XYZ file of C-alpha atoms in Angstrom:
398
model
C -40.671 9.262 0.123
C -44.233 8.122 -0.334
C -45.406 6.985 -3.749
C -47.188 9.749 -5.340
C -49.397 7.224 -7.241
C -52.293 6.364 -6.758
C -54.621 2.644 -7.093
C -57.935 4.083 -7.124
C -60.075 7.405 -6.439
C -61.040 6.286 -3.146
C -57.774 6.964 -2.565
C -57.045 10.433 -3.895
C -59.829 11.551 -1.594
C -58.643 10.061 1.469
C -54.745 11.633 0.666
C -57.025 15.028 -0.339
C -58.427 14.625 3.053
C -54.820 14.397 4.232
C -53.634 16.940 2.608
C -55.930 19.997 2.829
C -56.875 22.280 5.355
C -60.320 21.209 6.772
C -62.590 24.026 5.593
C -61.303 23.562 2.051
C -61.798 19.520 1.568
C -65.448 20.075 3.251
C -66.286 22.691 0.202
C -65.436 19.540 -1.818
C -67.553 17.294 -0.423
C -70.647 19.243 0.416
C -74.086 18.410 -0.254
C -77.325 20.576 0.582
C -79.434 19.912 3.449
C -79.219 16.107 5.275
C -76.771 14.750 1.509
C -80.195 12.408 0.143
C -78.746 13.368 -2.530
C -74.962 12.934 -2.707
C -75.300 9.782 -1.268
C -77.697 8.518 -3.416
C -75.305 9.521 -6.158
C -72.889 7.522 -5.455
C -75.059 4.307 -4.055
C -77.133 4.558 -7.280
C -74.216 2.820 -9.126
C -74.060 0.051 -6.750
C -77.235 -1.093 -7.424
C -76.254 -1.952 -10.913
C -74.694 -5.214 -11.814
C -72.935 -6.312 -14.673
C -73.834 -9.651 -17.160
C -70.215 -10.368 -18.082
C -68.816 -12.993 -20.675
C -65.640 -15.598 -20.244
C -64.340 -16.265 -23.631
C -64.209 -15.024 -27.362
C -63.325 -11.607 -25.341
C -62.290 -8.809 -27.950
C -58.107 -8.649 -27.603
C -58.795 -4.841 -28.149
C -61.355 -2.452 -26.924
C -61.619 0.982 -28.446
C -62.925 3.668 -25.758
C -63.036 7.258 -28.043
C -65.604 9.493 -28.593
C -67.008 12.713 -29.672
C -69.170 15.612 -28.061
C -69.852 18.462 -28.925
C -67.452 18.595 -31.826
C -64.557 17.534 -29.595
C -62.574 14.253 -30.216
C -62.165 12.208 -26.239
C -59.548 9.616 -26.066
C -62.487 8.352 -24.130
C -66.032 9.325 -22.671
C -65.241 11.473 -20.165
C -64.767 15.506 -19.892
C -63.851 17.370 -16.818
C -66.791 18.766 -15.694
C -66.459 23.060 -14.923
C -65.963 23.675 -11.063
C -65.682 26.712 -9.183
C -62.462 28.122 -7.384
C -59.691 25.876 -6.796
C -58.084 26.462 -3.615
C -56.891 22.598 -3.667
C -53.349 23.545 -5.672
C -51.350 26.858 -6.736
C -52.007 26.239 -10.371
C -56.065 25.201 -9.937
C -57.554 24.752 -13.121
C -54.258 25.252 -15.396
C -53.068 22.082 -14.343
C -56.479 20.326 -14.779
C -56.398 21.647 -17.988
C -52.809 20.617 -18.805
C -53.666 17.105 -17.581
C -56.783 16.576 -19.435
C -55.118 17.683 -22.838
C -52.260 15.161 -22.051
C -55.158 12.320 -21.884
C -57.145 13.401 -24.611
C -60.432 14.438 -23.213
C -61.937 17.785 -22.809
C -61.838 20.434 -20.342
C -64.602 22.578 -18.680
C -63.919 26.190 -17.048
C -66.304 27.663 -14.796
C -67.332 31.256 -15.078
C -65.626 30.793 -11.156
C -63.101 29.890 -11.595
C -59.494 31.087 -9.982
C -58.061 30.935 -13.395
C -58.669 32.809 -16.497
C -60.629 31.130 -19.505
C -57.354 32.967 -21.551
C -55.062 30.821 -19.042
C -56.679 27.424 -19.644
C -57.668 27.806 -23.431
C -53.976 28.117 -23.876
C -53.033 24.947 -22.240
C -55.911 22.880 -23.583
C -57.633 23.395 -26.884
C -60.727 21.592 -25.923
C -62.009 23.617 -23.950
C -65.621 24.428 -22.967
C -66.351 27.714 -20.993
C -69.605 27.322 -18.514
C -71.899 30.279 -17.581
C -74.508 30.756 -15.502
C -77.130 33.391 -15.691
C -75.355 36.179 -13.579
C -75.909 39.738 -14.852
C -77.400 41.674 -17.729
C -78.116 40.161 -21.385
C -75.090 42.636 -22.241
C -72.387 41.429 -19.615
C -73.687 37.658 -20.310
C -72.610 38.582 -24.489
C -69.348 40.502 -23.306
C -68.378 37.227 -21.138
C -69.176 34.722 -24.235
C -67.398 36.586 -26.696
C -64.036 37.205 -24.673
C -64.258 32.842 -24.325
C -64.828 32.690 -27.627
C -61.803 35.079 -28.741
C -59.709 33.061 -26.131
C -60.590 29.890 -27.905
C -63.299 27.978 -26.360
C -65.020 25.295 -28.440
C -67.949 25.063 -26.778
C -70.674 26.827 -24.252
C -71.654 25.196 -21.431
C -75.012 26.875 -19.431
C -75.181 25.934 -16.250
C -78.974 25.994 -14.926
C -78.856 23.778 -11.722
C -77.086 25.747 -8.975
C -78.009 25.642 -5.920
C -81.447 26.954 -4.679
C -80.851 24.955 -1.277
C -77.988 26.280 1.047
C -78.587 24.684 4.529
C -76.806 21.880 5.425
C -77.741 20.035 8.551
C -74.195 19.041 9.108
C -72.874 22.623 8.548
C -71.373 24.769 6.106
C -67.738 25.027 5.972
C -66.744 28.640 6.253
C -65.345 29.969 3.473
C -63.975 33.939 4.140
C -65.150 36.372 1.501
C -61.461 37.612 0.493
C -57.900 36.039 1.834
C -55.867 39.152 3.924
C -54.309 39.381 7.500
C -57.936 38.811 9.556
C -59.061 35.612 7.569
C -55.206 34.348 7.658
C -55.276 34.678 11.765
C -58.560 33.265 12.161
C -57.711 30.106 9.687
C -53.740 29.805 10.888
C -55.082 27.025 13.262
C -56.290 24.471 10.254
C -53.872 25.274 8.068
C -50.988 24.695 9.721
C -52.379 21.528 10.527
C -51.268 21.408 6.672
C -47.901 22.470 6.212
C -47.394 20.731 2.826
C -50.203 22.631 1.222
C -49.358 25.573 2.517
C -45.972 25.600 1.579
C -47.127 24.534 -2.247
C -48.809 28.058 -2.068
C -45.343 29.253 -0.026
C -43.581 28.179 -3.048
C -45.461 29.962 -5.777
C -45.629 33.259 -3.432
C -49.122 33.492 -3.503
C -52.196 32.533 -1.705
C -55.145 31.003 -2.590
C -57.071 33.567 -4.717
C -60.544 33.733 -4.070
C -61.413 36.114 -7.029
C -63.378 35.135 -10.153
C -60.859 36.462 -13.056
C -63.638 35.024 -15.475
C -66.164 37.854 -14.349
C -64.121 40.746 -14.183
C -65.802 43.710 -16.242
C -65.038 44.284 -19.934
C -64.261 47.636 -19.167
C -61.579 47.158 -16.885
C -61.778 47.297 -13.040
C -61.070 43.676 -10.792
C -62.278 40.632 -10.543
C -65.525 39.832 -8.150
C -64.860 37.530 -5.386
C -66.865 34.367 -5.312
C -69.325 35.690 -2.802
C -69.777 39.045 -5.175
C -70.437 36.966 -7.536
C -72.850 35.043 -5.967
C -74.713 37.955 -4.428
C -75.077 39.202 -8.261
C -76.288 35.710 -9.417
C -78.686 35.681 -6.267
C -80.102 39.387 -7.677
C -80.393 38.325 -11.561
C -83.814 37.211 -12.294
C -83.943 33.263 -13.502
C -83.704 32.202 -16.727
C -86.555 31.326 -18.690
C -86.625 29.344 -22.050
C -86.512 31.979 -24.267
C -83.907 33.349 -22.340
C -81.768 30.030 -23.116
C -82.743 29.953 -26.736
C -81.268 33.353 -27.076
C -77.869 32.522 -25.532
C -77.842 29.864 -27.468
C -78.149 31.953 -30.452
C -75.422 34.576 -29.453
C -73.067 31.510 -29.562
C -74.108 29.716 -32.580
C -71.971 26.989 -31.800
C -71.822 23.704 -29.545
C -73.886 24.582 -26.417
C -74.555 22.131 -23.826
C -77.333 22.953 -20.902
C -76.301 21.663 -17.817
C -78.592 20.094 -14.951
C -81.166 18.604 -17.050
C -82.869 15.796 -14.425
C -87.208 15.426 -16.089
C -87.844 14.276 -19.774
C -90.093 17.807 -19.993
C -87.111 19.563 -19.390
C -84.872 18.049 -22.302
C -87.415 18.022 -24.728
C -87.393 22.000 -23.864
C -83.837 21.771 -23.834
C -84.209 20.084 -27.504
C -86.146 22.791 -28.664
C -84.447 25.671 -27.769
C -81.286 24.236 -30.381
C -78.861 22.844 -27.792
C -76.321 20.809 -28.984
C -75.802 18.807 -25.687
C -77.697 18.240 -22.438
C -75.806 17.065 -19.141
C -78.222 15.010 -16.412
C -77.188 16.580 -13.536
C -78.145 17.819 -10.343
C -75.055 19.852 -9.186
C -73.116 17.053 -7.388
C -75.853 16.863 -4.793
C -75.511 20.768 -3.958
C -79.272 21.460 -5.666
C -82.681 20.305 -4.257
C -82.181 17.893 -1.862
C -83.851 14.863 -2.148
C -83.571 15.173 -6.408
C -82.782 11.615 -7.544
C -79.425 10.229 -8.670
C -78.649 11.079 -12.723
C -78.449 8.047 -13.270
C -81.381 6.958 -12.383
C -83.230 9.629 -14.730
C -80.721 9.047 -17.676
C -82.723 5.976 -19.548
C -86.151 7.697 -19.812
C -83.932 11.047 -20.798
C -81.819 9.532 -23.067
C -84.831 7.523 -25.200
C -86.810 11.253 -25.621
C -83.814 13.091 -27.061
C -80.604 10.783 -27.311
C -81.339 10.671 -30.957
C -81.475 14.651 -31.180
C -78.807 15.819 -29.117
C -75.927 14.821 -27.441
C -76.385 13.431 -23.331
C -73.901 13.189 -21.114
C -74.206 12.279 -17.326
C -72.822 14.179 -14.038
C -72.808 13.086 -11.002
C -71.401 10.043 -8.687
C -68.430 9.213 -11.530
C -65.502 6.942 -9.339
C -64.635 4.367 -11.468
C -64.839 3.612 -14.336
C -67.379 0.844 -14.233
C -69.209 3.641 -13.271
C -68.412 5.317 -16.869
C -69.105 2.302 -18.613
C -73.148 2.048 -16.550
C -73.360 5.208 -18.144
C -72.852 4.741 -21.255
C -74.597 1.685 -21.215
C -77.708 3.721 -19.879
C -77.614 6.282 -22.975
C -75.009 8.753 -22.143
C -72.213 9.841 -25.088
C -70.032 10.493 -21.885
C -69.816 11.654 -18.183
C -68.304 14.183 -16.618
C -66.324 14.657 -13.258
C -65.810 16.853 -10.501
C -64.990 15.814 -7.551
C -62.437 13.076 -8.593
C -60.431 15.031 -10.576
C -60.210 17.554 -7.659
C -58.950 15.234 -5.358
C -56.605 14.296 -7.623
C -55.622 17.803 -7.849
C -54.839 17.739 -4.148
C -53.366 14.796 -3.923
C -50.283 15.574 -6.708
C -51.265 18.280 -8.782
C -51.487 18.182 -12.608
C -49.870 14.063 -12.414
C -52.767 13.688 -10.035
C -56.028 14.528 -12.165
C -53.703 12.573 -15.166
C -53.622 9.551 -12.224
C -57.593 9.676 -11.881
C -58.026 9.357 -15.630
C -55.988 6.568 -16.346
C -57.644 5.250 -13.662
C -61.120 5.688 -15.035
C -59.655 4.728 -18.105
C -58.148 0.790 -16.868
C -61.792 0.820 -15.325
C -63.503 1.548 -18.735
C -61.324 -0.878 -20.824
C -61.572 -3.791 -18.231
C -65.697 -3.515 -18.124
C -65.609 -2.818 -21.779
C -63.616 -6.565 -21.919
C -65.483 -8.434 -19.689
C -68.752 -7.425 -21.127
C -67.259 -8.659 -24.746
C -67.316 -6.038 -26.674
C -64.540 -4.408 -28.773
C -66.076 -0.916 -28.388
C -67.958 1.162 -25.625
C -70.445 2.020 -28.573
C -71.249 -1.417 -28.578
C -72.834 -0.871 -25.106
C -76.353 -1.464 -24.255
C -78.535 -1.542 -21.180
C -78.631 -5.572 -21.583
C -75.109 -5.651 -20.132
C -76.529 -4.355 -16.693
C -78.461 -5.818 -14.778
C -80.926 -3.289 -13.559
C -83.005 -3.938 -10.671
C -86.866 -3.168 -10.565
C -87.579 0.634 -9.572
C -84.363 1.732 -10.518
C -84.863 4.037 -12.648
C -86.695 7.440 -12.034
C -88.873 8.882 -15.549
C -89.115 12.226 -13.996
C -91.531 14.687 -16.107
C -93.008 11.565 -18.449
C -96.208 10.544 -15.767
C -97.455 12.559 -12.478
C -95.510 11.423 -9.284
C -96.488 8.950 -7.160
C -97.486 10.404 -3.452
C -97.577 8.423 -0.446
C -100.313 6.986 1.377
């Protein structure tokens, strides 16, 4: 039998690959229109190098944190994705693993699980919402995540406003019953071991939104109703932010925050938290990398409110760039979700302890004793890195 463990993240995402039925790993790795953006998420991180030291190195390194009132083992929180058709148990066991490491876990308003389900397993955990519905249904969906123990609010604000993809969309049916099963038999059994972790569990991958059910009673939207409501709800504005905000009261972070304008509005309006984000690459194509626009973020409002980056996270070097750019922690999608699909719950744990031998060995060879130590003089930041989106007009081409 194979060793279910895993060196690196790379390799959870080629044994996701593997593993899952084709339509379902390309949901995971989408990115709108020709992927400027994905790509660029990833590369950005490359570009940095690191100034390290070779003696008087700290024999211990201490990697915890806080945000948004929630102790992390270290600076990283699972970032909220939508349905999980990677493993039976979705977002359960990504809750499960992330209380078992110490860090935090997000729930999308998507999600296949129920915010009642993963608050159980995982008492850090944030519940994300987007702007979907009436002022009334957004206050009935806060306060059942509130009653079933969520710490935190997390708006999301960056979805996608860019759906083509030049490559092509990866069709995802509307509802799972005897037509889509036919017409998808050929991929997945190309994947008998995923389909018989579903076999197991005598279900099938559930394409409702349990999270968005109505108060009253009645079932569960499927992800495309509940896009097709989010795609009639008029945007948000400010005000519209600073209310929710207020209807929580407590730790709210706004998520897919990529100009200085916007978190200084973000400031404003009484957040708690801001994440620089732009949707895993599924937004406006072309939108920088996060980090590129966390330094000139961070500097406006890092002394007001909390920032965290999303977006490109594979290593933990990666975390520790981050930090050392401004940001109180990242978050992360993708990984974790390969991990899922690799080995379930000991999969996502797998990812984090390998973020976390990343952190600790950067943290070392930079010489420090603590990732709070970090500054942006342990990089070594090349000239037009960075991108100070919403500080000066933008430079057009001649």
């Amino acid at each position: 039998m194979a060793n279910p463990w895993f060196e690196t993240v790379a390799e959870a995402q080629r044994r996701a690959k593997k593993r899952l039925p084709k339509s379902v790993y390309m949901a995971l790795v989408a990115g709108s229109e020709r992927g400027l953006t994905v790509d660029d998420n990833l590369n950005a991180f490359g570009e940095l190098g690191f100034a390290p030291h070779v003696a008087g190195l700290s024999q211990t390194r201490e990697l915890s944190t806080s945000v948004m009132g929630q102790d992390l083992a270290l600076p990283v929180m699972i970032s909220p994705t939508g349905v999980q058709a990677v493993h039976p148990e979705g977002e359960v066991a990504v809750a499960r693993a992330a209380a078992n490491r110490g860090i935090t876990m997000g729930l999308s308003s998507f999600a296949s699980r129920s915010i009642e389900d993963v608050a159980a397993v995982n008492d850090k955990t944030f519940f994300q919402m987007y702007w979907v519905g009436t002022r009334e249904v957004l206050v009935q969906r806060m306060e059942r995540a509130r009653a079933a123990g969520a710490k935190g609010l997390i708006m999301t604000t960056d979805w996608s406003f860019s759906m083509g993809r030049d490559w092509g969309s990866p069709e995802i049916p509307s509802k799972v019953d005897l037509k889509t099963a036919i017409k998808f038999a050929p991929e997945v059994l190309r994947r008998p071991k995923w389909l018989l972790e579903f076999g197991k569990t005598g279900k099938i991958p559930d394409l409702t939104t349990p999270n968005l059910a109505p108060a009253g009673g009645g079932p569960a939207p499927t992800f495309f109703g509940a896009y097709g409501e989010w795609y009639g709800t008029p945007l948000p504005t400010w005000d519209d932010i600073a209310w929710l905000r207020e209807q929580w009261g407590g730790e709210f972070m706004l998520k897919g925050v990529m100009r200085v304008d916007d978190a200084k509005r973000a400031r404003d309006a009484g957040v708690t938290a801001i994440s620089v984000s732009n949707h895993g690459g599924n937004n406006l194509d072309g939108t920088p990398a996060p980090i590129r626009a966390l330094p000139a973020i961070a500097e406006a409002v890092g002394n007001d409110i909390e920032v965290v980056l999303d977006g490109g996270i594979r290593r933990g070097s990666d975390v520790v760039k981050a930090v050392a750019l401004g940001a109180k922690a990242v978050m992360i999608g993708r990984a974790y979700l390969w991990g899922l699909a690799a080995n379930g719950q000991a999969g996502v744990e797998n990812v984090i302890d390998i973020l976390r031998g990343g952190i600790d060995s950067a943290v070392l060879g930079l010489g420090h004793s603590s990732i709070h130590d970090l500054t942006a003089d342990d990089l070594i930041v090349p000239d037009g890195f960075t991108r100070s989106l919403g500080v000066t007009p933008l430079t057009k081409a001649v």
